[in-house]
Coordinates of C-alpha atoms and ligand atoms in Angstrom, one line a residue:
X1 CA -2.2 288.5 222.6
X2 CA -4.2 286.8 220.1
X3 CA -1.5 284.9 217.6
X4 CA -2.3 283.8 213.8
X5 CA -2.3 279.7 214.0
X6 CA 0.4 279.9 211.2
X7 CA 3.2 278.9 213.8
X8 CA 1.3 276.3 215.7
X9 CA 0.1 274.6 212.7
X10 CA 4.1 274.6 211.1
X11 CA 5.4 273.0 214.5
X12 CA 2.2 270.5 214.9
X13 CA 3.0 269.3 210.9
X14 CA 6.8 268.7 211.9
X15 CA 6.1 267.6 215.3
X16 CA 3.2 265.0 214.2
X17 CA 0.5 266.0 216.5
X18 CA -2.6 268.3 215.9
X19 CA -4.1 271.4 217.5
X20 CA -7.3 271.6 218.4
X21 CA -9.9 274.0 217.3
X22 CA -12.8 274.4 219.6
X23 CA -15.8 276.2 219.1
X24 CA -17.5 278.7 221.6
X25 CA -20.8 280.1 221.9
X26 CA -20.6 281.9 225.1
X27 CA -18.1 283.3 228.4
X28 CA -18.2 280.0 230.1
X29 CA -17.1 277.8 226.8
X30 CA -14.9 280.2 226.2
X31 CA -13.4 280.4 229.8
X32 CA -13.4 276.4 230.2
X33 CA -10.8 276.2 226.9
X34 CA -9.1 278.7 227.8
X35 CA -8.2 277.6 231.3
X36 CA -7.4 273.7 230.2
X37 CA -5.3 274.8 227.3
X38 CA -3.3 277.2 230.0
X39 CA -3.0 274.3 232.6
X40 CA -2.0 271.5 229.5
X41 CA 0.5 274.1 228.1
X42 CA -1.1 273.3 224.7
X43 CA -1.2 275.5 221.6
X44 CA -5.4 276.4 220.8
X45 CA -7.6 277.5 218.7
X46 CA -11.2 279.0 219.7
X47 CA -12.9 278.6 216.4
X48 CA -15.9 280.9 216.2
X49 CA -19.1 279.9 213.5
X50 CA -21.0 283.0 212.2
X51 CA -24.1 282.0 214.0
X52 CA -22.5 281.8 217.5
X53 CA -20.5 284.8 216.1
X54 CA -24.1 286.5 215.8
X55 CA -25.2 284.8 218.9
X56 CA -22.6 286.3 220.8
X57 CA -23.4 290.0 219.9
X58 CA -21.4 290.2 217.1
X59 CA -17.3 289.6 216.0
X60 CA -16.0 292.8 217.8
X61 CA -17.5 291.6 220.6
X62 CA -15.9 288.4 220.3
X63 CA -12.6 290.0 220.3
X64 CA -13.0 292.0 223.1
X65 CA -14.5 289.1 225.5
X66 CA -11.7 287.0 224.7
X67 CA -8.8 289.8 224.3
X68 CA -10.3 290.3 227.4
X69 CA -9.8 286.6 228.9
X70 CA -6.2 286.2 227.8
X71 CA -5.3 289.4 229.7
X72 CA -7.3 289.0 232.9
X73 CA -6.6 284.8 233.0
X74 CA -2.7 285.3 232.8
X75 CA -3.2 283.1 229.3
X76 CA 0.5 283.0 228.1
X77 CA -0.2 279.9 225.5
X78 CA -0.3 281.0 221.5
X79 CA -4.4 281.5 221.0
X80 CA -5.7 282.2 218.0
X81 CA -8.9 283.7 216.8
X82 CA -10.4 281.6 213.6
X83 CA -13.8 282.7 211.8
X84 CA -15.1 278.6 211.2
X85 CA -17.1 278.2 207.8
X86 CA -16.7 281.7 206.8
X87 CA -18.7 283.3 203.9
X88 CA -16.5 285.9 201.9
X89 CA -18.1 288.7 203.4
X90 CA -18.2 287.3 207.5
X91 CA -14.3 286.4 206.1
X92 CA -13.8 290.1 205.7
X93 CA -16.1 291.0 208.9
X94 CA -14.1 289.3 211.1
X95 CA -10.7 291.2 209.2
X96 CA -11.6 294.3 210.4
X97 CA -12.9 293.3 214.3
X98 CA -9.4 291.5 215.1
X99 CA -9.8 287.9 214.6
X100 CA -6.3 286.5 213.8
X101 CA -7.6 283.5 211.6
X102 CA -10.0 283.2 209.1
X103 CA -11.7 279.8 207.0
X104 CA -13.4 280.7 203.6
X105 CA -15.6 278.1 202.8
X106 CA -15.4 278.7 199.2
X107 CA -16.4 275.0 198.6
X108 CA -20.2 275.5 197.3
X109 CA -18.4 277.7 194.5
X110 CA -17.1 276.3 191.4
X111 CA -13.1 276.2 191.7
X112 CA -12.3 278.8 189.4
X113 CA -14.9 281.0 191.8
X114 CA -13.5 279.8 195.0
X115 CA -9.8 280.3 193.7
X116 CA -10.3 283.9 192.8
X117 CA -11.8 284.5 196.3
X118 CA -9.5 282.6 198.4
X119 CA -6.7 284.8 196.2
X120 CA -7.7 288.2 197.5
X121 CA -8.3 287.1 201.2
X122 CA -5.2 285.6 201.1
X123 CA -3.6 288.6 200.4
X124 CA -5.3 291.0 202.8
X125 CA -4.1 288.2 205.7
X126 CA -0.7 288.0 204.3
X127 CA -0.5 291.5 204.8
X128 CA -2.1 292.0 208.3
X129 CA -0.4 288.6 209.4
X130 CA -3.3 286.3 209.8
X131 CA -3.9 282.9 209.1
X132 CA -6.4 281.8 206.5
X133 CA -8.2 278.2 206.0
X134 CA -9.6 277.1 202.8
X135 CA -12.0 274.1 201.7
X136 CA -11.9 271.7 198.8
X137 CA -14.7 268.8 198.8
X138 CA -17.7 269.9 201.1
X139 CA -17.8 268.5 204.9
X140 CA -20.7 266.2 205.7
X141 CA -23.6 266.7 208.0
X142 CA -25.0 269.8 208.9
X143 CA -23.6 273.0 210.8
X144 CA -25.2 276.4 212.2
X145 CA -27.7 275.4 209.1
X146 CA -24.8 274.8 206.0
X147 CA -25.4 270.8 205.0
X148 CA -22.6 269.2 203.3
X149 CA -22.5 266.0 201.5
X150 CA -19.4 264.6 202.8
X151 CA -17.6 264.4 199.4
X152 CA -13.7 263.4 198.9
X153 CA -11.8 266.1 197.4
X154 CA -9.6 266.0 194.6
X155 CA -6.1 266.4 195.0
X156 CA -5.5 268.1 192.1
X157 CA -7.9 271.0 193.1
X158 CA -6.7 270.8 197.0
X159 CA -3.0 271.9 195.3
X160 CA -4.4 274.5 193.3
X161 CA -5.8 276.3 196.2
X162 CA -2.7 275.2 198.5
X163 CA -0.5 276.8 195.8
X164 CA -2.5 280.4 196.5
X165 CA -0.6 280.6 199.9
X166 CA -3.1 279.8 202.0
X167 CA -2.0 278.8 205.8
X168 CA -3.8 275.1 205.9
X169 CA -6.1 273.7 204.0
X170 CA -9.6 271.5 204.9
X171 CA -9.8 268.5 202.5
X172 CA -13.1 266.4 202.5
X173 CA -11.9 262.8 203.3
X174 CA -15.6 261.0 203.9
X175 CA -15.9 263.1 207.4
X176 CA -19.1 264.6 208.6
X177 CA -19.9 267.3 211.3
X178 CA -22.0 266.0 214.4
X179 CA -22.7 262.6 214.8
X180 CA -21.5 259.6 212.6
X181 CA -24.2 257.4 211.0
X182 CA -23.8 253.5 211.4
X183 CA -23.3 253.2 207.9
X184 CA -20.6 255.6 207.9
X185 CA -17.4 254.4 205.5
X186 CA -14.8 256.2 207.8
X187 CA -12.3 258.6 206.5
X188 CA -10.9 257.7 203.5
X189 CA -7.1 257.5 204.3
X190 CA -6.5 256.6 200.5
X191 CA -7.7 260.6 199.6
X192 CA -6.2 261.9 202.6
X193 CA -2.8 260.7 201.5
X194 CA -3.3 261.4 197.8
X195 CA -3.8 265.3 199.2
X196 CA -0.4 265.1 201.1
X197 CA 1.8 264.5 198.3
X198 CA 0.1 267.1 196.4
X199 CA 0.7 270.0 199.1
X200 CA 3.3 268.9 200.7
X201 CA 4.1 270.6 204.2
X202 CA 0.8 272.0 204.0
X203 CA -1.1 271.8 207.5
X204 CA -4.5 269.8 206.9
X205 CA -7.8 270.5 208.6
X206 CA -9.7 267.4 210.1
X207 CA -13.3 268.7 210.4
X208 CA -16.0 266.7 212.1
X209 CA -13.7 265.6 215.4
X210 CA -16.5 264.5 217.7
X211 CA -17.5 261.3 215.9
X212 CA -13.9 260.1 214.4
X213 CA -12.6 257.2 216.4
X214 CA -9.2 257.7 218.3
X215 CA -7.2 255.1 215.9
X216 CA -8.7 256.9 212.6
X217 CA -7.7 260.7 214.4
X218 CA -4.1 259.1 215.0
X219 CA -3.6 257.9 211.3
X220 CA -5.2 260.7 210.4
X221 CA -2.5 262.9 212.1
X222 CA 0.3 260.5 211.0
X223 CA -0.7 261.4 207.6
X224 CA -0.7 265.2 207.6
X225 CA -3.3 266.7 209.2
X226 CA -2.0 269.4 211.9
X227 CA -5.5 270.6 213.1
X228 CA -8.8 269.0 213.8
X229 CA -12.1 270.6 214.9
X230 CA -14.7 269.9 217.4
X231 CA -17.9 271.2 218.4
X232 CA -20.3 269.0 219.1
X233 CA -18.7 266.9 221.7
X234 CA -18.6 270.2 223.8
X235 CA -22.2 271.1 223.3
X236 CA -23.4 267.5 224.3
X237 CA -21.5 266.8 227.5
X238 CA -22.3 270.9 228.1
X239 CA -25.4 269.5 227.5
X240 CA -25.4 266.4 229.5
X241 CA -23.6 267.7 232.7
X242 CA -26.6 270.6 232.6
X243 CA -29.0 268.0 232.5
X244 CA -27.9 266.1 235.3
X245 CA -27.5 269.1 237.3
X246 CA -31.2 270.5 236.7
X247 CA -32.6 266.4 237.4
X248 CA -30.8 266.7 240.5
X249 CA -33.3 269.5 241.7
X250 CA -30.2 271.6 242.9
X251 CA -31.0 274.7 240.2
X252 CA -33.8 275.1 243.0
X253 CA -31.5 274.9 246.1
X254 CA -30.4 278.4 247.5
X255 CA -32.4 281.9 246.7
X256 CA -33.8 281.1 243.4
X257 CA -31.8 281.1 240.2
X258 CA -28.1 281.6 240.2
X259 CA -26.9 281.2 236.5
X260 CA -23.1 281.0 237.9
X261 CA -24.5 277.6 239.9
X262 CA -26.4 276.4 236.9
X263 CA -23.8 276.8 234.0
X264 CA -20.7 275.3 236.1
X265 CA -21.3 271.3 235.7
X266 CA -21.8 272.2 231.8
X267 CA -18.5 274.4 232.1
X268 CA -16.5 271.9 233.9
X269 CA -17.4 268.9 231.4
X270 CA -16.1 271.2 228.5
X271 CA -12.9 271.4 230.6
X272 CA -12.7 267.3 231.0
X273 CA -13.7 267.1 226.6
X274 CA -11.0 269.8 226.2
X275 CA -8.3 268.0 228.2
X276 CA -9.2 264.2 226.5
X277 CA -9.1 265.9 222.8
X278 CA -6.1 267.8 223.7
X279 CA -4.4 264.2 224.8
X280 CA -5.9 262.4 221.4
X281 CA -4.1 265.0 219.7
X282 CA -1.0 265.1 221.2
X283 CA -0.6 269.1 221.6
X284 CA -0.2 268.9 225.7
X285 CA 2.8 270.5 226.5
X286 CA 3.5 271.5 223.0
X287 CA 3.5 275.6 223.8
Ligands
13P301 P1 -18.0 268.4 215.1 O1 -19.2 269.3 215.5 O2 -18.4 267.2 214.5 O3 -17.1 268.3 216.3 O4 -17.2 269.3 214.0 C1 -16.7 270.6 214.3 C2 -16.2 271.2 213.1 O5 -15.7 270.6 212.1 C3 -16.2 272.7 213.0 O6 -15.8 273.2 211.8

């Protein structure tokens, strides 16, 4: 049964160690995050954008394909279901199909916009026990077609949302989504650390995993964040794996095109980017 992250995220805080959200766009992603989080015994979260939401048919069936997976796999780890990015109205979409976690990212608002919108979704998850993200200070880089500038957020603002009862809260700290520039001025630790005094026991969201070095993801959880999100590592050594696998000639071995052949190097590497993020993190065996 899908779980909201509320629990994971409170024991992750206390226990110093994130859990990782990682986005799918299909069965096999889906199946390969599944599997490794089962076989670590780590706490997950399948974080779903609104364009692979779309991609994949829509929410509800989403929820069935992976309502579906935790039955059928024997997938006794806490799962949740979190809407990534979400506008107000995908937010209340994905409400009605089952997800149990929703993000509203009410950051291209002005405040006063974004806190009256966070307020009501807050209370329709209070009330159907979900969890719900919000965003202060826009994420760099670009996403499913949302660009960000990468701002730091003010503390003062990230407390004033925190103080609407939201689950865990995403604070721009200088971190971008995809890959890093050279010029990139790393996370600003100074902001992040200026947040956590202001919320407190708060969980924090680290967006923008792939590119963030292992000693910046380890001060980063040392300093409150309980959650960090990847995506693009998966597609690229989906990508990669593919790639190789095609080059090799061996799509054309056999009778012709099997798509179970073709998409299991690609499945397999998400399984080996799961496991590594999961051990950066620190949630194996934390279940
Ligand atoms: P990356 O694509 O950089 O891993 O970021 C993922 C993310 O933050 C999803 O919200």
């Amino acid at each position: 049964m899908l779980v909201s992250a509320e629990e994971m995220l409170t024991k992750a805080k206390a226990g110093k160690y994130a859990v990782g959200q990682f986005n799918i766009n299909n069965l096999e992603w889906t199946k390969a995050i599944l599997l490794t989080a089962q076989e670590l015994n780590s706490p997950v979260i399948l974080g779903v954008s609104e364009g692979a939401g779309k991609y994949m048919c829509g929410y509800k069936t989403v929820v069935g394909m992976v309502n579906g997976m935790l039955e059928e796999l024997n997938i006794t780890v806490p799962v949740a279901l979190h809407l990534d990015h979400g506008s107000y109205e995908g937010a209340k979409q994905c409400i009605e199909a089952g997800f149990s976690s929703i993000m509203f990212d009410g950051s291209h608002y002005p405040i006063e916009e974004n806190v009256e919108k966070t307020k009501e979704l807050v209370a329709i998850c209070k009330e159907k026990g979900m969890s719900i993200e919000a965003e202060v200070g826009s994420i760099g880089g670009e996403e499913d077609g949302v660009v960000g500038a990468g701002e730091c957020a003010d503390p003062d603002e990230c407390k004033m949302i925190a103080d609407l009862g939201v689950t865990m809260l995403a604070a721009g700290i200088g971190n971008i989504h995809g890959k890093y520039p050279d010029n990139w001025a790393g996370l600003s630790f100074e902001t992040l650390d200026a947040v956590q005094q202001k919320t407190g026991t708060m969980p924090l969201v680290l967006h923008g995993g792939t590119g963030i070095p292992a000693d910046m993801i380890q001060k980063a959880i040392s300093l409150g964040v309980s959650k960090i999100n990847v995506n693009t590592e998966c597609q690229l050594s989906f990508q990669e794996a593919t790639r190789k696998y095609i080059e090799a000639g061996k799509d054309q071995e056999g009778k012709g095109f099997d798509p179970r052949k073709l998409l299991a190097p690609g499945t397999e590497a998400i399984k080996a980017t799961v496991k590594e993020k999961m051990d950066l993190f620190g949630s194996v065996g934390k279940a």
